[in-house]
CSV table of C-alpha atoms in Angstrom, one decimal:
chain,number,residue,atom,x,y,z
A,14,MET,CA,-21.7,6.1,7.6
A,15,GLY,CA,-19.1,3.3,6.2
A,16,TYR,CA,-15.6,4.3,6.9
A,17,PHE,CA,-13.7,2.0,4.6
A,18,ASP,CA,-10.3,3.3,4.6
A,19,ALA,CA,-8.8,1.3,7.5
A,20,ALA,CA,-5.5,0.8,5.3
A,21,SER,CA,-4.8,4.3,5.8
A,22,ALA,CA,-5.4,4.3,9.3
A,23,ALA,CA,-7.5,2.2,11.4
A,24,PRO,CA,-9.9,4.0,13.5
A,25,LEU,CA,-8.3,4.4,17.6
A,26,HIS,CA,-9.3,1.4,19.7
A,27,PRO,CA,-11.3,1.4,22.9
A,28,VAL,CA,-8.0,0.0,24.4
A,29,ALA,CA,-6.3,2.5,23.1
A,30,ARG,CA,-8.0,5.5,24.1
A,31,GLN,CA,-8.2,3.9,27.6
A,32,ALA,CA,-4.4,3.6,27.9
A,33,LEU,CA,-3.8,6.7,26.5
A,34,LEU,CA,-6.3,8.6,29.1
A,35,ALA,CA,-5.0,6.5,32.1
A,36,SER,CA,-1.0,7.4,30.8
A,37,LEU,CA,-1.7,11.3,30.5
A,38,ASP,CA,-1.9,11.0,34.3
A,39,GLU,CA,0.8,8.7,35.2
A,40,GLY,CA,3.5,9.3,32.1
A,41,TRP,CA,4.3,12.8,32.0
A,42,ALA,CA,7.5,12.6,33.9
A,43,ASP,CA,10.8,12.1,32.0
A,44,PRO,CA,11.7,8.0,32.1
A,45,ALA,CA,15.7,8.8,32.2
A,46,ARG,CA,15.2,10.8,35.6
A,47,LEU,CA,15.4,8.7,39.0
A,48,TYR,CA,13.1,10.2,41.2
A,49,ARG,CA,9.5,8.7,41.7
A,50,GLU,CA,7.6,10.3,38.8
A,51,GLY,CA,10.5,9.3,36.5
A,52,ARG,CA,10.2,5.8,37.7
A,53,ARG,CA,6.8,5.5,37.4
A,54,ALA,CA,7.1,6.7,33.6
A,55,ARG,CA,10.3,4.3,33.1
A,56,LEU,CA,7.9,1.5,34.1
A,57,LEU,CA,5.0,2.2,32.0
A,58,LEU,CA,8.0,2.6,28.9
A,59,ASP,CA,9.6,-0.7,29.8
A,60,ALA,CA,6.2,-2.5,30.4
A,61,ALA,CA,5.0,-0.9,26.7
A,62,ARG,CA,8.1,-2.2,25.6
A,63,GLU,CA,7.9,-5.5,26.5
A,64,ALA,CA,4.2,-5.8,25.4
A,65,ALA,CA,5.3,-4.7,22.0
A,66,ALA,CA,8.1,-6.9,21.5
A,67,GLU,CA,6.1,-10.1,22.7
A,68,ALA,CA,3.5,-9.1,19.7
A,69,VAL,CA,6.5,-8.6,17.2
A,70,GLY,CA,8.4,-12.1,18.7
A,71,CYS,CA,11.9,-10.2,19.4
A,72,ARG,CA,13.8,-9.2,22.5
A,73,ALA,CA,12.5,-6.4,24.2
A,74,ASP,CA,16.1,-4.4,23.6
A,75,GLU,CA,15.9,-5.1,20.3
A,76,LEU,CA,12.9,-2.7,19.8
A,77,VAL,CA,12.6,1.2,20.0
A,78,PHE,CA,9.5,3.5,19.7
A,79,THR,CA,9.9,5.9,16.5
A,80,PRO,CA,7.6,9.2,16.2
A,81,SER,CA,6.0,7.5,13.0
A,82,GLY,CA,6.4,4.4,10.8
A,83,THR,CA,7.9,6.4,8.0
A,84,ARG,CA,10.8,7.5,10.5
A,85,ALA,CA,11.1,3.8,11.4
A,86,VAL,CA,11.8,3.0,7.9
A,87,HIS,CA,14.1,5.7,7.3
A,88,SER,CA,16.1,5.3,10.4
A,89,GLY,CA,16.1,1.2,9.8
A,90,VAL,CA,17.6,1.7,6.1
A,91,ALA,CA,19.8,4.4,6.6
A,92,GLY,CA,21.1,2.8,10.0
A,93,ALA,CA,21.4,-0.6,8.5
A,94,LEU,CA,23.2,0.9,4.9
A,95,ALA,CA,25.7,2.6,7.1
A,96,GLY,CA,26.7,-0.3,9.3
A,97,ARG,CA,27.2,-2.4,6.4
A,98,ARG,CA,28.9,0.1,4.4
A,99,ARG,CA,32.1,-1.7,3.9
A,100,VAL,CA,30.0,-4.6,2.2
A,101,GLY,CA,28.6,-2.3,-0.6
A,102,ARG,CA,25.7,0.4,-1.4
A,103,HIS,CA,23.8,-1.7,-3.0
A,104,LEU,CA,19.9,-1.8,-1.9
A,105,ILE,CA,17.3,-4.1,-2.8
A,106,VAL,CA,13.8,-3.3,-2.9
A,107,SER,CA,10.5,-4.7,-4.3
A,108,ALA,CA,8.8,-2.7,-6.8
A,109,VAL,CA,5.6,-2.2,-4.8
A,110,GLU,CA,7.3,-1.0,-1.6
A,111,HIS,CA,5.6,1.6,0.5
A,112,SER,CA,6.7,5.4,-1.0
A,113,SER,CA,8.6,5.5,2.4
A,114,VAL,CA,10.9,2.5,1.5
A,115,LEU,CA,11.1,3.9,-2.2
A,116,HIS,CA,12.1,7.3,-0.8
A,117,ALA,CA,14.7,6.0,1.0
A,118,ALA,CA,16.1,4.3,-1.9
A,119,GLU,CA,16.4,7.5,-3.9
A,120,GLU,CA,17.7,8.9,-1.4
A,121,LEU,CA,21.0,6.4,-1.2
A,122,GLU,CA,20.8,6.7,-5.6
A,123,ARG,CA,21.5,10.4,-4.7
A,124,ASP,CA,24.2,9.6,-2.5
A,125,GLY,CA,26.2,7.4,-4.9
A,126,GLY,CA,24.6,4.1,-3.9
A,127,THR,CA,22.4,1.7,-6.5
A,128,VAL,CA,19.1,0.0,-6.0
A,129,THR,CA,17.7,-2.6,-7.4
A,130,GLN,CA,13.6,-3.0,-7.9
A,131,VAL,CA,12.4,-6.5,-8.1
A,132,PRO,CA,9.4,-6.5,-10.3
A,133,VAL,CA,6.0,-8.2,-8.9
A,134,ASP,CA,3.5,-10.4,-10.9
A,135,ARG,CA,0.0,-9.4,-12.2
A,136,ALA,CA,-1.4,-10.2,-8.4
A,137,GLY,CA,1.3,-7.8,-6.8
A,138,ALA,CA,3.6,-10.5,-5.3
A,139,VAL,CA,7.9,-10.7,-6.2
A,140,ASP,CA,8.7,-14.3,-6.9
A,141,ALA,CA,11.2,-15.5,-4.2
A,142,GLU,CA,13.9,-16.9,-6.9
A,143,ALA,CA,14.1,-13.4,-8.9
A,144,PHE,CA,14.2,-11.7,-5.5
A,145,ALA,CA,17.1,-14.1,-4.2
A,146,ALA,CA,18.9,-13.8,-7.7
A,147,ALA,CA,19.2,-10.2,-7.4
A,148,LEU,CA,21.3,-10.6,-4.0
A,149,GLY,CA,25.4,-9.6,-4.8
A,150,ASP,CA,28.6,-9.4,-2.9
A,151,GLY,CA,28.0,-5.8,-2.5
A,152,THR,CA,24.5,-5.8,-1.3
A,153,ALA,CA,23.9,-4.2,1.8
A,154,LEU,CA,20.5,-4.7,2.5
A,155,ALA,CA,16.8,-5.8,1.5
A,156,CYS,CA,13.3,-4.6,1.7
A,157,LEU,CA,10.7,-6.3,1.8
A,158,GLN,CA,6.8,-5.9,2.9
A,159,SER,CA,5.1,-8.3,4.3
A,160,ALA,CA,1.7,-7.3,2.8
A,161,ASN,CA,0.8,-4.7,0.3
A,162,HIS,CA,-0.7,-1.4,1.3
A,163,GLU,CA,-2.9,-0.9,-1.8
A,164,VAL,CA,-4.2,-4.4,-2.7
A,165,GLY,CA,-3.8,-6.4,0.5
A,166,THR,CA,-1.3,-9.2,-1.6
A,167,GLU,CA,1.1,-10.8,0.9
A,168,GLN,CA,4.4,-11.3,0.0
A,169,PRO,CA,7.0,-14.8,0.6
A,170,VAL,CA,9.0,-13.0,3.4
A,171,THR,CA,9.9,-16.4,5.0
A,172,GLU,CA,11.4,-17.6,1.5
A,173,VAL,CA,13.1,-14.5,0.8
A,174,ALA,CA,14.3,-14.1,4.4
A,175,GLU,CA,15.7,-17.6,4.0
A,176,ALA,CA,17.4,-16.3,0.7
A,177,CYS,CA,19.0,-13.1,2.2
A,178,ARG,CA,20.3,-15.2,5.4
A,179,ALA,CA,22.1,-17.7,3.1
A,180,ALA,CA,23.5,-14.7,1.2
A,181,GLY,CA,24.5,-12.9,4.5
A,182,VAL,CA,21.9,-10.1,3.6
A,183,PRO,CA,19.8,-8.4,6.3
A,184,LEU,CA,16.0,-8.4,5.3
A,185,LEU,CA,14.0,-5.5,6.6
A,186,VAL,CA,10.0,-6.2,6.8
A,187,ASP,CA,7.9,-3.3,6.5
A,188,ALA,CA,4.8,-5.0,8.3
A,189,ALA,CA,3.2,-2.0,9.3
A,190,GLN,CA,-0.2,-3.4,7.4
A,191,SER,CA,0.2,-7.1,8.9
A,192,LEU,CA,1.5,-6.7,12.3
A,193,GLY,CA,-2.3,-6.1,14.1
A,194,TRP,CA,-3.3,-9.4,12.1
A,195,GLY,CA,-0.1,-11.5,13.2
A,196,LYS,CA,4.0,-12.0,13.6
A,197,VAL,CA,5.8,-12.0,10.6
A,198,GLN,CA,7.3,-15.3,9.8
A,199,GLY,CA,10.8,-16.0,8.4
A,200,ASP,CA,14.2,-15.1,9.6
A,201,TRP,CA,13.9,-11.4,9.1
A,202,SER,CA,16.8,-9.4,10.6
A,203,LEU,CA,14.7,-5.6,10.5
A,204,LEU,CA,11.1,-5.0,11.1
A,205,THR,CA,9.1,-1.9,11.2
A,206,ALA,CA,5.6,-1.1,12.1
A,207,SER,CA,3.2,1.9,12.5
A,208,ALA,CA,0.5,2.2,15.4
A,209,HIS,CA,-2.4,3.9,13.3
A,210,LYS,CA,-2.8,1.3,10.8
A,211,TRP,CA,-3.6,-1.3,14.2
A,212,GLY,CA,-5.9,1.5,15.9
A,213,GLY,CA,-3.1,2.7,17.9
A,214,PRO,CA,-2.7,6.5,18.1
A,215,SER,CA,-1.1,8.5,15.5
A,216,GLY,CA,2.9,9.7,15.9
A,217,VAL,CA,4.0,6.1,17.0
A,218,GLY,CA,6.1,3.6,14.9
A,219,LEU,CA,8.3,0.7,16.1
A,220,LEU,CA,12.1,-0.2,14.8
A,221,VAL,CA,13.2,-3.4,15.2
A,222,VAL,CA,17.0,-4.7,15.1
A,223,ARG,CA,17.9,-8.0,15.6
A,224,LYS,CA,20.7,-8.6,17.7
A,225,GLY,CA,24.0,-9.5,15.8
A,226,VAL,CA,23.0,-7.2,12.8
A,227,ARG,CA,25.4,-4.2,11.9
A,228,PHE,CA,23.6,-1.1,12.6
A,229,ALA,CA,24.7,2.5,13.0
A,230,PRO,CA,22.4,5.1,14.0
A,231,GLN,CA,22.6,8.2,11.7
A,232,GLY,CA,22.4,11.6,12.5
A,233,ALA,CA,23.2,13.7,16.0
A,234,ALA,CA,23.8,11.3,19.0
A,235,ASP,CA,21.2,10.9,21.3
A,236,GLU,CA,20.8,9.0,24.4
A,237,ARG,CA,16.8,8.0,24.1
A,238,GLU,CA,15.6,4.7,22.5
A,239,SER,CA,19.4,3.2,22.0
A,240,GLY,CA,20.4,6.2,20.2
A,241,ARG,CA,18.0,5.1,17.2
A,242,ALA,CA,15.5,7.6,17.9
A,243,PRO,CA,16.2,10.8,19.2
A,244,GLY,CA,14.0,12.9,21.3
A,245,PHE,CA,11.6,12.7,24.3
A,246,GLU,CA,9.5,9.7,24.2
A,247,ASN,CA,5.6,10.3,23.7
A,248,LEU,CA,4.8,8.1,26.1
A,249,PRO,CA,1.0,8.2,26.7
A,250,ALA,CA,0.8,7.5,22.9
A,251,ILE,CA,3.6,4.6,23.1
A,252,VAL,CA,1.7,3.1,26.0
A,253,ALA,CA,-1.8,3.2,24.1
A,254,ALA,CA,-0.1,1.6,20.9
A,255,ALA,CA,1.3,-1.3,22.8
A,256,ALA,CA,-1.8,-1.7,24.6
A,257,SER,CA,-3.9,-1.7,21.3
A,258,LEU,CA,-1.5,-4.0,19.9
A,259,ARG,CA,-2.0,-6.9,22.4
A,260,ALA,CA,-5.8,-6.1,22.1
A,261,VAL,CA,-6.1,-6.4,18.4
A,262,ARG,CA,-4.3,-9.4,18.7
A,263,ALA,CA,-6.2,-11.0,20.9
A,264,GLU,CA,-9.4,-10.2,18.3
A,265,ALA,CA,-7.1,-11.2,15.2
A,266,ALA,CA,-8.1,-14.8,14.5
A,267,GLN,CA,-12.1,-14.6,14.9
A,268,GLU,CA,-12.0,-10.8,13.2
A,269,ALA,CA,-10.0,-11.9,10.5
A,270,ALA,CA,-12.1,-14.8,9.6
A,271,ARG,CA,-15.0,-12.6,9.6
A,272,LEU,CA,-13.7,-10.1,7.6
A,273,ARG,CA,-12.5,-12.5,4.7
A,274,GLU,CA,-15.9,-13.8,4.5
A,275,LEU,CA,-17.0,-9.8,4.0
A,276,THR,CA,-14.3,-9.0,1.4
A,277,GLU,CA,-14.6,-12.3,-0.6
A,278,ARG,CA,-18.3,-11.2,-0.6
A,279,LEU,CA,-17.2,-8.2,-2.5
A,280,ARG,CA,-14.8,-9.8,-4.7
A,281,ALA,CA,-17.4,-11.9,-6.1
A,282,ARG,CA,-20.2,-9.4,-6.3
A,283,VAL,CA,-18.9,-6.2,-7.6
A,284,PRO,CA,-18.2,-7.4,-11.3
A,285,GLY,CA,-21.6,-8.9,-11.5
A,286,LEU,CA,-22.9,-5.6,-10.3
A,287,VAL,CA,-20.6,-3.4,-11.8
A,288,PRO,CA,-19.6,-3.6,-16.0
A,289,ASP,CA,-16.1,-3.4,-16.7
A,290,VAL,CA,-14.5,-4.2,-13.7
A,291,GLU,CA,-10.9,-5.4,-12.7
A,292,VAL,CA,-10.6,-7.1,-9.2
A,293,VAL,CA,-6.9,-6.7,-8.5
A,294,GLY,CA,-4.7,-8.6,-6.3
A,295,ASP,CA,-4.1,-12.3,-5.0
A,296,ALA,CA,-7.3,-13.8,-4.6
A,297,VAL,CA,-6.3,-16.0,-1.7
A,298,ARG,CA,-2.7,-14.4,-0.4
A,299,ARG,CA,-3.6,-11.7,1.2
A,300,LEU,CA,-4.7,-9.5,4.0
A,301,PRO,CA,-8.4,-9.6,5.6
A,302,GLY,CA,-10.4,-6.7,4.9
A,303,ILE,CA,-8.9,-5.1,1.7
A,304,VAL,CA,-10.8,-5.1,-1.8
A,305,THR,CA,-9.0,-3.2,-4.6
A,306,PHE,CA,-11.1,-3.0,-8.0
A,307,SER,CA,-10.8,-0.6,-11.4
A,308,CYS,CA,-13.7,0.7,-13.2
A,309,LEU,CA,-13.2,1.5,-16.8
A,310,TYR,CA,-14.4,4.9,-18.1
A,311,VAL,CA,-14.4,6.2,-14.3
A,312,ASP,CA,-12.6,9.2,-12.8
A,313,GLY,CA,-11.3,8.2,-9.4
A,314,GLU,CA,-11.7,11.2,-7.9
A,315,THR,CA,-15.0,12.0,-8.9
A,316,LEU,CA,-15.9,8.3,-8.2
A,317,LEU,CA,-14.8,8.7,-4.5
A,318,HIS,CA,-16.5,12.2,-3.9
A,319,GLU,CA,-19.7,10.4,-5.2
A,320,LEU,CA,-19.1,7.5,-2.7
A,321,ASP,CA,-18.2,9.9,0.2
A,322,ARG,CA,-21.8,11.5,-0.6
A,323,ALA,CA,-23.3,8.4,-0.2
A,324,GLY,CA,-21.8,7.7,3.0
A,325,PHE,CA,-18.6,6.0,2.1
A,326,SER,CA,-15.1,6.9,3.0
A,327,VAL,CA,-12.8,4.8,0.3
A,328,SER,CA,-9.5,5.7,-1.2
A,329,SER,CA,-7.9,5.4,-4.8
A,330,GLY,CA,-4.1,4.7,-6.9
A,331,SER,CA,-5.6,6.4,-9.9
A,332,SER,CA,-3.8,9.1,-11.1
A,333,CYS,CA,-6.6,11.4,-11.0
A,334,THR,CA,-6.8,11.2,-7.8
A,335,SER,CA,-2.9,12.4,-7.0
A,336,SER,CA,-1.4,15.6,-7.1
A,337,THR,CA,1.1,14.5,-9.2
A,338,LEU,CA,-1.2,13.1,-11.7
A,339,THR,CA,0.6,9.8,-12.1
A,340,PRO,CA,-1.2,6.5,-11.4
A,341,SER,CA,-0.1,4.4,-8.1
A,342,HIS,CA,3.6,2.8,-8.4
A,343,VAL,CA,2.1,-0.3,-7.1
A,344,LEU,CA,-0.8,-0.6,-9.9
A,345,LYS,CA,1.9,0.3,-12.3
A,346,ALA,CA,3.8,-2.4,-11.3
A,347,MET,CA,1.5,-5.0,-11.6
A,348,GLY,CA,0.3,-3.8,-15.1
A,349,VAL,CA,-3.1,-3.6,-13.9
A,350,LEU,CA,-5.8,-1.0,-15.0
A,351,THR,CA,-5.3,2.0,-13.2
A,352,GLU,CA,-8.7,4.4,-13.8
A,353,GLY,CA,-11.7,4.3,-11.6
A,354,ASN,CA,-9.6,2.5,-8.7
A,355,VAL,CA,-11.0,2.0,-5.5
A,356,ARG,CA,-9.2,0.6,-2.4
A,357,VAL,CA,-12.1,-1.0,0.1
A,358,SER,CA,-10.1,-1.6,3.2
A,359,LEU,CA,-12.8,-2.6,6.0
A,360,PRO,CA,-11.8,-1.9,9.8
A,361,PRO,CA,-12.1,-4.8,12.5
A,362,GLY,CA,-16.1,-4.5,13.5
A,363,THR,CA,-17.5,-3.3,10.4
A,364,PRO,CA,-20.8,-4.3,10.0
A,365,ALA,CA,-21.8,-6.4,7.0
A,366,GLU,CA,-24.8,-4.7,6.8
A,367,ASP,CA,-22.3,-1.7,5.4
A,368,VAL,CA,-21.1,-3.7,3.0
A,369,GLU,CA,-24.5,-4.8,1.3
A,370,ARG,CA,-25.3,-1.0,1.5
A,371,PHE,CA,-21.8,-0.4,-0.4
A,372,LEU,CA,-22.9,-2.9,-2.8
A,373,GLU,CA,-26.3,-1.1,-3.5
A,374,VAL,CA,-24.7,2.0,-4.0
A,375,LEU,CA,-21.8,1.3,-5.7
A,376,PRO,CA,-23.3,0.3,-9.0
A,377,GLY,CA,-25.4,3.9,-9.3
A,378,ALA,CA,-22.3,6.1,-8.4
A,379,VAL,CA,-20.0,4.4,-11.1
A,380,ALA,CA,-22.8,4.3,-13.8
A,381,ALA,CA,-23.4,8.1,-12.6
A,382,VAL,CA,-19.8,9.0,-13.1
A,383,ARG,CA,-19.7,7.3,-16.7
A,384,GLU,CA,-22.6,9.1,-18.3
A,385,ARG,CA,-20.9,12.3,-17.2
A,386,LEU,CA,-17.7,11.4,-18.7
A,387,GLY,CA,-19.8,10.1,-21.7
A,388,ALA,CA,-18.8,6.7,-21.5
A,389,PRO,CA,-20.1,4.3,-23.9
A,390,ALA,CA,-22.6,1.6,-22.5
A,391,ALA,CA,-20.9,-2.1,-21.9
A,392,ALA,CA,-22.6,-3.3,-25.2
A,393,GLU,CA,-22.6,-0.3,-27.4
A,394,SER,CA,-20.9,-0.9,-30.8
A,395,ALA,CA,-20.8,1.3,-33.8
A,396,PRO,CA,-21.1,0.2,-37.3
A,397,GLN,CA,-17.6,-0.4,-39.3
A,398,THR,CA,-17.4,2.6,-41.4
A,399,GLY,CA,-13.7,3.2,-41.8
A,400,ALA,CA,-10.2,2.4,-42.1
A,401,ASP,CA,-7.9,3.2,-39.2
A,402,LEU,CA,-8.4,5.8,-37.1
A,403,VAL,CA,-6.4,8.4,-35.1
A,404,VAL,CA,-7.8,9.8,-31.6
A,405,ASP,CA,-6.7,12.9,-30.4
A,406,ALA,CA,-6.7,12.6,-26.5
A,407,VAL,CA,-3.4,14.9,-25.9
A,408,GLY,CA,-3.9,17.1,-22.8
A,409,ARG,CA,-6.9,15.1,-21.4
A,410,ARG,CA,-6.7,13.1,-18.5
A,411,CYS,CA,-7.6,9.7,-17.3
A,412,PRO,CA,-10.3,8.3,-18.5
A,413,ILE,CA,-10.7,10.1,-21.5
A,414,PRO,CA,-8.2,8.7,-23.4
A,415,VAL,CA,-9.8,5.1,-22.8
A,416,ILE,CA,-13.3,6.3,-23.2
A,417,GLU,CA,-12.7,7.8,-26.8
A,418,LEU,CA,-10.6,4.5,-27.6
A,419,ALA,CA,-14.4,2.7,-26.7
A,420,LYS,CA,-16.4,5.2,-28.7
A,421,VAL,CA,-14.5,4.6,-31.9
A,422,ILE,CA,-13.5,0.8,-32.2
A,423,GLY,CA,-16.3,-0.1,-33.8
A,424,ASP,CA,-15.7,2.3,-36.4
A,425,VAL,CA,-12.9,0.7,-37.9
A,426,PRO,CA,-13.1,-3.2,-39.4
A,427,VAL,CA,-12.0,-6.2,-37.9
A,428,GLY,CA,-8.1,-6.1,-38.2
A,429,GLY,CA,-8.2,-2.5,-38.3
A,430,THR,CA,-6.1,-0.2,-36.0
A,431,VAL,CA,-6.9,2.7,-33.5
A,432,ARG,CA,-4.0,5.3,-33.0
A,433,VAL,CA,-4.8,6.8,-29.8
A,434,LEU,CA,-2.6,10.1,-29.0
A,435,SER,CA,-2.0,11.0,-25.1
A,436,ASP,CA,0.1,12.7,-22.9
A,437,ASP,CA,-1.2,11.2,-19.7
A,438,GLU,CA,1.3,8.5,-18.3
A,439,ALA,CA,-1.7,6.4,-17.0
A,440,ALA,CA,-2.7,5.6,-20.7
A,441,ARG,CA,0.6,3.6,-20.8
A,442,LEU,CA,-1.4,1.2,-18.6
A,443,ASP,CA,-5.2,1.7,-18.6
A,444,ILE,CA,-5.1,1.2,-22.8
A,445,PRO,CA,-3.5,-2.2,-22.8
A,446,ALA,CA,-5.7,-3.1,-19.6
A,447,TRP,CA,-8.6,-2.1,-21.9
A,448,CYS,CA,-7.7,-4.3,-24.7
A,449,GLU,CA,-7.2,-7.3,-22.4
A,450,MET,CA,-10.6,-6.9,-20.9
A,451,ARG,CA,-12.3,-6.2,-24.0
A,452,GLY,CA,-10.3,-8.8,-26.1
A,453,GLN,CA,-8.7,-6.5,-28.5
A,454,GLU,CA,-5.2,-6.6,-29.4
A,455,TYR,CA,-2.8,-4.1,-27.9
A,456,VAL,CA,0.1,-3.5,-30.8
A,457,GLY,CA,2.4,-1.3,-28.7
A,458,GLU,CA,3.0,2.1,-28.7
A,459,GLU,CA,5.0,4.8,-30.8
A,460,ARG,CA,6.4,8.1,-30.5
A,461,ALA,CA,4.3,10.7,-31.9
A,462,GLU,CA,4.9,14.4,-32.6
A,463,ARG,CA,2.4,15.2,-29.8
A,464,GLY,CA,2.6,13.0,-26.8
A,465,THR,CA,2.7,9.0,-27.5
A,466,ALA,CA,0.8,6.7,-30.3
A,467,TYR,CA,-0.7,3.8,-28.7
A,468,LEU,CA,-1.8,1.3,-31.5
A,469,VAL,CA,-4.9,-1.0,-30.9
A,470,ARG,CA,-6.0,-3.8,-33.6
A,471,ARG,CA,-9.8,-4.5,-33.5
A,472,ILE,CA,-10.0,-8.4,-33.7
A,473,LYS,CA,-13.5,-8.8,-32.8
């Protein structure tokens, strides 16, 4: 089996398993107590904190353990905003942040604050100067992930942190995807991470607040974890998380080089093996192990099931794989094709043979899905028999509107237009992306009596 979804959750590292089992016997007592068992538990907790702090590059008393990475984000955002409430209630985030950050931003807006989303380019990266321009007198906090969880693009954290420091605004970095590969560079103020992303157990997050950062923990007061993460510590999981972080870091340089070679192989060969594919994300400034691509005329959910039957576990940002039927906010912000989206994220230790087998399986899986949906062949072209056409795809979800467009574009003469009617949110992204891939002109959209009309002009 090829498990290719490490960006969601990496398999438990052997060191984490060993540490977890060992600490179940030694770390069950309350580390806040002064008797023998409590002191033993406290020693384990302190050692884990020291190891995690060393990996992060901070002081041990700046780091607390939380019940999850999401909780770390929510506590970090809320505490930093509350600590700087006299400055203002303005928050800056990138448009491709993890949903935990965006949900925290929505909470601020509901409470009367303001949020600025800094856009990204087609590779998924923010412009450091644009981020700096969003900083203002009332900005209480800025948030920027170290690397994107869906496409692997690394963000210019060092440059953004420098701008934030000059403006006197703390920067919270979500390092969930990158911390296992190395320390986050730059003069950041707060940092969050999640153990299950680097091969630790689930249910352990990290929150780092640098000394000197104004921070007011929210919620009922608690004496645990400096008052920033209430509740009894899950000591065995914490010990396992710290031990596995140290272990993966020791292997990181060698494993990163190996996984980069495998992902470069995927990025180079997938477009040659599968027609009408867009590989997304920065080609150079990216995490090891993550490759994301989108396939025209493909239902993402069906493709994932097809690959699962072939023995490969991957994820997708396509709207047809989500309960909301809206495309991934990351792909949407990038302005890239969303239909038939596949994210391959290789865990450390992935054999090269598994990648080769995936490359053998993928073309047939995509072809089978396209045939099932009645998609046109890559070179298919119909005779020019009419003038402008209207395609009614209202009520039909991705990728049907694009498939119907592709079927009829040859029916109009060069210079003629096809008007696609759709009420699917993904069409707003996927029809322009299809035009760019196919060399046709996307004219724009208009309101229609039913749904939205997307206008495409044939130019070749």
